[in-house]
Coordinates of C-alpha atoms in Angstrom, one line a residue:
X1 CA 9.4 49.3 -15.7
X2 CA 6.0 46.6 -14.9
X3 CA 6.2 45.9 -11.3
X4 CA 5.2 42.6 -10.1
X5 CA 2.4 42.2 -7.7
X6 CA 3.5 40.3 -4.4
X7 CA 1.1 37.9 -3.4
X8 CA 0.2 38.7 0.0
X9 CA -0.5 35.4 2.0
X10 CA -4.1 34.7 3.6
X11 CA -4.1 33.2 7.2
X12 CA -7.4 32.6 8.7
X13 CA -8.0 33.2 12.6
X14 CA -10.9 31.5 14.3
X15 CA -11.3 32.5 17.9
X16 CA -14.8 33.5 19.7
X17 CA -13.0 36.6 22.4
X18 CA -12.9 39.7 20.1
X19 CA -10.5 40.7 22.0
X20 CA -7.9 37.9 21.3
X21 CA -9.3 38.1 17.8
X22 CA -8.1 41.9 17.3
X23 CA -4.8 41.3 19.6
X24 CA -3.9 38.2 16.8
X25 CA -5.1 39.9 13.6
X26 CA -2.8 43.2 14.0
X27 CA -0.2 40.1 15.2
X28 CA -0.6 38.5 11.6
X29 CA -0.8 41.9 9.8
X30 CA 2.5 42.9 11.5
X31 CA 3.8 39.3 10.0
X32 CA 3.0 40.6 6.0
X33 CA -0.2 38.4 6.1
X34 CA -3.9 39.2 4.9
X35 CA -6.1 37.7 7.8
X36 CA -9.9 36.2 7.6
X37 CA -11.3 36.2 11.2
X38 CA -14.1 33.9 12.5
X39 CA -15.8 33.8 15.7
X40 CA -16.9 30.3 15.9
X41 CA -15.7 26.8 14.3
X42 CA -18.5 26.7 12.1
X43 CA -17.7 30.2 10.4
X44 CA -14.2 29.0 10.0
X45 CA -15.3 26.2 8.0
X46 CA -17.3 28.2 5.7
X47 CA -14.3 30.6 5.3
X48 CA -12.1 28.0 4.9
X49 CA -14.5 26.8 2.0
X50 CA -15.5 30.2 0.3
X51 CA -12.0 32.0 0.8
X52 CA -9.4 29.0 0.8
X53 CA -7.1 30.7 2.8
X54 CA -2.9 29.5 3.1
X55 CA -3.3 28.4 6.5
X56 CA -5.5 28.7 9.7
X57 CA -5.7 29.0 13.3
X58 CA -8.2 27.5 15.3
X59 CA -9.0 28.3 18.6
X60 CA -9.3 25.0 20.7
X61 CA -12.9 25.9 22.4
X62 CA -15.7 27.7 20.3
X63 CA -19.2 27.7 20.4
X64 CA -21.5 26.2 17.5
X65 CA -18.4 24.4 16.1
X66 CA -14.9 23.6 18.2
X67 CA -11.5 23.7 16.9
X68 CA -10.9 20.0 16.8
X69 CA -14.2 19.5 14.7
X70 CA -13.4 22.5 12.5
X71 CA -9.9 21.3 11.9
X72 CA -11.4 17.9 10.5
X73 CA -13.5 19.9 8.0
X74 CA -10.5 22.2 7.0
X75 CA -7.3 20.1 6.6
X76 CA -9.1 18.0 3.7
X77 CA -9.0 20.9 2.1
X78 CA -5.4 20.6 1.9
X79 CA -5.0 24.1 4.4
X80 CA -2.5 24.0 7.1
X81 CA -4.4 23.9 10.6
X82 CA -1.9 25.4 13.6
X83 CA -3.7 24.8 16.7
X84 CA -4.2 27.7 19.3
X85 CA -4.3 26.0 22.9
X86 CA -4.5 26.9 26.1
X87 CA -2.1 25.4 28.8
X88 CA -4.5 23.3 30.7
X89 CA -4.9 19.6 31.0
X90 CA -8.2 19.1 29.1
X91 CA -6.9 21.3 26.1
X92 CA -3.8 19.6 26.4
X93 CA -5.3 16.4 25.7
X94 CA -7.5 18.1 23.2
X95 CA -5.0 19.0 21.3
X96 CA -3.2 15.7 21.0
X97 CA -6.4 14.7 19.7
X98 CA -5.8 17.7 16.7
X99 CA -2.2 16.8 16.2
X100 CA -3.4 13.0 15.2
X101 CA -6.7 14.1 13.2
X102 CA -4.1 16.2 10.9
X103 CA -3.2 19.1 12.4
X104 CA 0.1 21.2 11.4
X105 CA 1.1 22.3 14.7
X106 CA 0.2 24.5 17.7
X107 CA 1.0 27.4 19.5
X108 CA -0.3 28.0 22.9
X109 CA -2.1 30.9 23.6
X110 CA -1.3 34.0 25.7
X111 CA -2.2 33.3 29.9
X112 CA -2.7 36.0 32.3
X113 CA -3.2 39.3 30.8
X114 CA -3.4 39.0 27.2
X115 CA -2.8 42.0 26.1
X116 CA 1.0 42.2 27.9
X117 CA 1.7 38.1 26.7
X118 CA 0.4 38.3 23.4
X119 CA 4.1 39.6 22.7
X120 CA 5.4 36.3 24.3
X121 CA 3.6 33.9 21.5
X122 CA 4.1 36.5 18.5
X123 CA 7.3 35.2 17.2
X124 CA 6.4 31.2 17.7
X125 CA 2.9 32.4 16.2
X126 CA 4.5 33.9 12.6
X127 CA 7.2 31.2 12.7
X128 CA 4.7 28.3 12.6
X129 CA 2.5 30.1 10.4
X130 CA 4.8 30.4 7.9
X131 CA 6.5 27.2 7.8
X132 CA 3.0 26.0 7.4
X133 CA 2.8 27.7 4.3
X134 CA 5.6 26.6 3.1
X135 CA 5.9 23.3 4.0
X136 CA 2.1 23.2 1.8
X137 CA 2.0 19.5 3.4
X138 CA -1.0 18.3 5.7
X139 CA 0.5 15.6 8.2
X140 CA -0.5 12.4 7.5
X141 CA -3.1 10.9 10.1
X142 CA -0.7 8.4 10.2
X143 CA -1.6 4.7 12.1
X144 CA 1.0 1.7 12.6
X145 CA 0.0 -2.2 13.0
X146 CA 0.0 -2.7 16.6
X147 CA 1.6 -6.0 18.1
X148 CA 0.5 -7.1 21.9
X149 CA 0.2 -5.0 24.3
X150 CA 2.3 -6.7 27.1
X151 CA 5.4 -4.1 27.8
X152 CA 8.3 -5.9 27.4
X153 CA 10.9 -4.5 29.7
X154 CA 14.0 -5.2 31.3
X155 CA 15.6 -4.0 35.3
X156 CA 19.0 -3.6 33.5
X157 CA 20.7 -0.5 33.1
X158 CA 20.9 0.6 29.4
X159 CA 24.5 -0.2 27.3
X160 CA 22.7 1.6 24.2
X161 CA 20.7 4.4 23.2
X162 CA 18.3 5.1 20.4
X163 CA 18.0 8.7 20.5
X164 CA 14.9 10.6 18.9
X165 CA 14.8 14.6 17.8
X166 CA 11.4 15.6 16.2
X167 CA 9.8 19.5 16.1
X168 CA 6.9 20.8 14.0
X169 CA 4.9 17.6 12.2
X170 CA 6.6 15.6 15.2
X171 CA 4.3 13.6 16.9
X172 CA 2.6 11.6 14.8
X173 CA 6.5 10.3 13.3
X174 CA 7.5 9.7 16.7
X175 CA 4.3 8.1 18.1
X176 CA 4.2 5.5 15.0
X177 CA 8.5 5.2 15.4
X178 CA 8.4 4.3 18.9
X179 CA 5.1 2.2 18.1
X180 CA 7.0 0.0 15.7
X181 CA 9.9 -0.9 17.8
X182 CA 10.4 -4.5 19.0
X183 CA 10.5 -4.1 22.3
X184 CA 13.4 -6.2 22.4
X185 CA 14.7 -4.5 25.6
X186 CA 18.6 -4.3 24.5
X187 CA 18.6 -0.3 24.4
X188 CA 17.1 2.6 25.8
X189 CA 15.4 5.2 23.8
X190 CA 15.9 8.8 24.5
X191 CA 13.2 11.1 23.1
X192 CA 13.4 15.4 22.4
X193 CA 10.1 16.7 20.6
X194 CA 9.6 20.5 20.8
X195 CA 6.4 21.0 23.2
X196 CA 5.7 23.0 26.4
X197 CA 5.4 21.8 29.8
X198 CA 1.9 19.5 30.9
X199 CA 2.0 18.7 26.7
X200 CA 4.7 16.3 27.2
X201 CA 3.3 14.4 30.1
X202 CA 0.2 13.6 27.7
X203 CA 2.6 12.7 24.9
X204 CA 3.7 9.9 26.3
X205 CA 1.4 8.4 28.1
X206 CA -0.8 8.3 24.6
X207 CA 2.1 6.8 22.6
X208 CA 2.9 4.2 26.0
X209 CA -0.6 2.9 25.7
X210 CA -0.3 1.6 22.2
X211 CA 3.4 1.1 22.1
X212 CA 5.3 -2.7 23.1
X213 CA 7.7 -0.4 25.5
X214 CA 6.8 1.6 28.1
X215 CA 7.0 5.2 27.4
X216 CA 6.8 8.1 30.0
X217 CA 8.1 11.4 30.9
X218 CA 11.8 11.3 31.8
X219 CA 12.2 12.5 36.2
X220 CA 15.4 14.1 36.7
X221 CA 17.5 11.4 38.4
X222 CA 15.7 8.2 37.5
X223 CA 17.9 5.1 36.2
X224 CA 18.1 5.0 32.3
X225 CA 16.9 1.1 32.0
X226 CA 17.3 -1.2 28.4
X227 CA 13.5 -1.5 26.4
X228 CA 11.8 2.1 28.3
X229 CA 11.2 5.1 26.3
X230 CA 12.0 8.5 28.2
X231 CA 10.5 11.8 26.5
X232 CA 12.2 14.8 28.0
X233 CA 9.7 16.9 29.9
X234 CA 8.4 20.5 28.5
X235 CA 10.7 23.7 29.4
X236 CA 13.4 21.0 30.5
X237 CA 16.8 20.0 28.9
X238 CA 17.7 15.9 29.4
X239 CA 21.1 14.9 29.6
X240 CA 22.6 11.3 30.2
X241 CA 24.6 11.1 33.6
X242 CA 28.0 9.3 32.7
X243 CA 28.1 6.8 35.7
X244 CA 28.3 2.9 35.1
X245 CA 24.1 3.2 35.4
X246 CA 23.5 6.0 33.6
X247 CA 21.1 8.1 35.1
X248 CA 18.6 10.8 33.7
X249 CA 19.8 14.7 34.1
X250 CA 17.7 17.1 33.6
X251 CA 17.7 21.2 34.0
X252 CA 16.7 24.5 33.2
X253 CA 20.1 26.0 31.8
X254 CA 19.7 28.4 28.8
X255 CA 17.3 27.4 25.5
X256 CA 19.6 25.7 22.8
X257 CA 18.6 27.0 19.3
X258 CA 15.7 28.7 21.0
X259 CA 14.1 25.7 22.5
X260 CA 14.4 23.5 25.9
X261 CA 14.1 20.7 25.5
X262 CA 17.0 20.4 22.7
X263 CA 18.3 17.6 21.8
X264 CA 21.6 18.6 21.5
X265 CA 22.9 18.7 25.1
X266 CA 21.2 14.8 24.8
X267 CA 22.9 13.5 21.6
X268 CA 26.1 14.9 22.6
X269 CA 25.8 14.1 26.4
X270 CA 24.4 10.1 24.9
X271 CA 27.1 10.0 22.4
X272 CA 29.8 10.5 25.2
X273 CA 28.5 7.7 27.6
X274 CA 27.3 5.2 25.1
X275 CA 30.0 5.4 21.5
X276 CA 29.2 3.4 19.0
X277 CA 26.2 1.6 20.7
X278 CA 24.0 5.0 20.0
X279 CA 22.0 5.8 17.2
X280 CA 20.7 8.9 16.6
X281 CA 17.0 10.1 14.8
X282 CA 16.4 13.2 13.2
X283 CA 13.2 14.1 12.5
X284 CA 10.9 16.5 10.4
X285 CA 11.1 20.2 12.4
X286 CA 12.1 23.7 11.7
X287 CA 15.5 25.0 12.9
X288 CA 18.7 23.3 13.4
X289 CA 18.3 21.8 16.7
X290 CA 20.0 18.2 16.8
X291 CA 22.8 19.0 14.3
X292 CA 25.3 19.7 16.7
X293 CA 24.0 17.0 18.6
X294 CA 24.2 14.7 15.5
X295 CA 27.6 15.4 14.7
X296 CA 28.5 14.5 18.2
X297 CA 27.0 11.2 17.5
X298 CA 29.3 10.5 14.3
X299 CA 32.4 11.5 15.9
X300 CA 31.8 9.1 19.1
X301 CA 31.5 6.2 16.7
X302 CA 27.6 6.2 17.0
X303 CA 24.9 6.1 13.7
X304 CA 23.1 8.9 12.6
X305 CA 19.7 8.5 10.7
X306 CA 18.1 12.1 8.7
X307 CA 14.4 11.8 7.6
X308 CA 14.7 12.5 4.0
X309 CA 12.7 15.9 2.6
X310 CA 9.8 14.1 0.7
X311 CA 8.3 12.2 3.5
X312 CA 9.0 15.5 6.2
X313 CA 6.5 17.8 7.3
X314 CA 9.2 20.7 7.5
X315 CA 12.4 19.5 6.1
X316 CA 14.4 21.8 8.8
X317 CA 16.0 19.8 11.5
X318 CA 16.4 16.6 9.2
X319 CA 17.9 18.9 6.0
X320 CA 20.6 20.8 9.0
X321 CA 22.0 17.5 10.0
X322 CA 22.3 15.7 6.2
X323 CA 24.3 19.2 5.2
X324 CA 26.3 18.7 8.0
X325 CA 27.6 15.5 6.7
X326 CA 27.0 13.7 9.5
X327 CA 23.8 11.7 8.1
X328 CA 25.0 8.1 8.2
X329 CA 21.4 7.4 6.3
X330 CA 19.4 9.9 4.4
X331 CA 15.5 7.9 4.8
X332 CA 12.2 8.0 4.0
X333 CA 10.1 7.7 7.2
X334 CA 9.1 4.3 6.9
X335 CA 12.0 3.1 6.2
X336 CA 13.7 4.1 9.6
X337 CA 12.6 1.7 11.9
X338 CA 13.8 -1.0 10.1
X339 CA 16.8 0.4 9.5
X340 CA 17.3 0.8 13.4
X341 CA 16.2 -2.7 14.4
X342 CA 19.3 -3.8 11.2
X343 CA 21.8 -1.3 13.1
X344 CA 21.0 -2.9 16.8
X345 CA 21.3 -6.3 15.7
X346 CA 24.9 -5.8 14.9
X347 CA 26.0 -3.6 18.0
X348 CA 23.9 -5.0 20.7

């Protein structure tokens, strides 16, 4: 009987500590991958040229070449970029920078000593490698027309919520979602994306300084007002209080389908305090975070809204909640905001 070869997938690792390069490579060997290491950006280019590997991982910081620079060499190639960044506020920044010029996703990298935390990023690591892979989809460097810049806001306490769930491929949907919303100021919006602590912070103050809304990271306790944008903070679950003000909540209880934030304990916490006057947003990611949250949505009386496969970067999240049958809409991207501004209109 023939046997059939097994393509063995190649994942190239750019990093200038030899150390961290050995530590990842026997990581991705582990994970059924062939590995091309680099030491420097400019190596990983001309890997990334001569090899054409499945997917790469670029260190942030590297000398003759950095990560950002490499990545904007490499993703025309149509090769998946996952970002490896440290938790600081310059690389934070530094990778939003990567996640708008086109990159995949990131993963930060081990802290303290690496050899004992290298076990802490393995599983995130292999995860987002592979559903780079298979996703075979660069996101889009994606850019929205911009109205004024005034923030239109109002002192009243929200009656309605437009609630947001996005994971890997994220940002760039939810940056250009919340970018093209009115402003209106007759709902709240309520925003989960998958990223770590300090990450966040950055997040939204990049998407509240092009956006007609304010946007900002969500403090535990603060009143949930009509036309602001609240993104839940890294390593925190947000919850809406159910007073007549509804109020932010937010804690540290256990990770929900092995993330905090999640937006489930928000949809379902949202749906119970606002009905029918919420409107939920599922967006590209891996995993089924939001489903259970979505369905909670449906059965309050609110709208649920599933970005369709084509237009997704991982057609994870979004796929979870139209199976569920509780996708009121099934929608390409740009279809959604209008769709949302169409839903308002008739329940605010």
């Amino acid at each position: 009987m023939k046997r059939v070869a097994f393509e063995m997938k190649r994942v190239l690792f750019a990093d200038d500590s030899s150390l961290m390069r050995k530590l990842v490579f026997q990581t991705l060997k582990e994970g059924g991958f062939e590995v091309i290491l680099a030491s420097d950006g400019k190596e990983a280019v001309e890997k990334a040229l001569n090899e054409r590997p499945d997917a790469a991982v670029l260190d942030i910081r590297m000398p003759k070449m950095d990560g950002i620079s490499a990545l904007r060499e490499i993703a025309p190639l149509g090769i998946p970029v996952v970002m490896f960044s440290s938790l600081t506020r310059e690389d934070s920044q530094v990778t939003m920078d990567a996640l708008e010029a086109g990159a995949f996703d990131f993963v930060l990298k081990p802290g303290g000593i690496v050899t004992l935390d290298i076990s802490e990023v393995k599983g995130e690591l292999l995860r987002k490698v592979k559903a780079a892979i298979v996703s075979k989809r660069i996101p889009l460097v994606r850019r929205v027309a911009i109205g004024p810049k005034e923030k239109c806001t109002s002192a009243s306490p929200a009656n309605a919520a437009l609630l947001v769930a996005a994971s890997t491929g994220g940002p760039s949907f939810v940056r250009d979602l919340v970018q093209s919303l009115d402003g209106g100021g007759r709902y709240a919006v309520l925003i989960v994306q998958h990223m770590p602590p300090v990450f966040t912070k950055f997040f939204a103050e990049r998407i509240s300084s092009s956006s007609r809304i304010p946007v900002r990271e969500a403090s535990n306790g603060e009143p949930i007002l009509e036309g602001v944008a609240y993104l839940a903070p890294g390593d925190y679950h947000m919850e809406v209080s159910m007073d007549p003000n509804p109020r932010i909540i937010l804690h540290q209880g256990p990770k929900i389908n092995y993330v905090r934030p999640s937006a489930d304990p928000l949809f379902i916490s949202a749906a119970r305090r606002f009905g029918r006057k919420t409107v939920a947003v599922i967006l590209t990611g891996i995993g089924s975070d939001g489903t259970n949250g979505a369905i909670a949505v449906k059965a309050n009386g609110g709208t649920v809204i599933a970005q369709d496969e084509k237009t997704s970067v991982v057609y994870g999240m979004p796929k979870n909640v139209a199976e569920s049958g509780s996708a009121d809409f099934i929608l390409p991207f740009d279809e959604i905001p209008d769709r949302i501004n169409e839903i308002f209109a008739n329940i605010v």
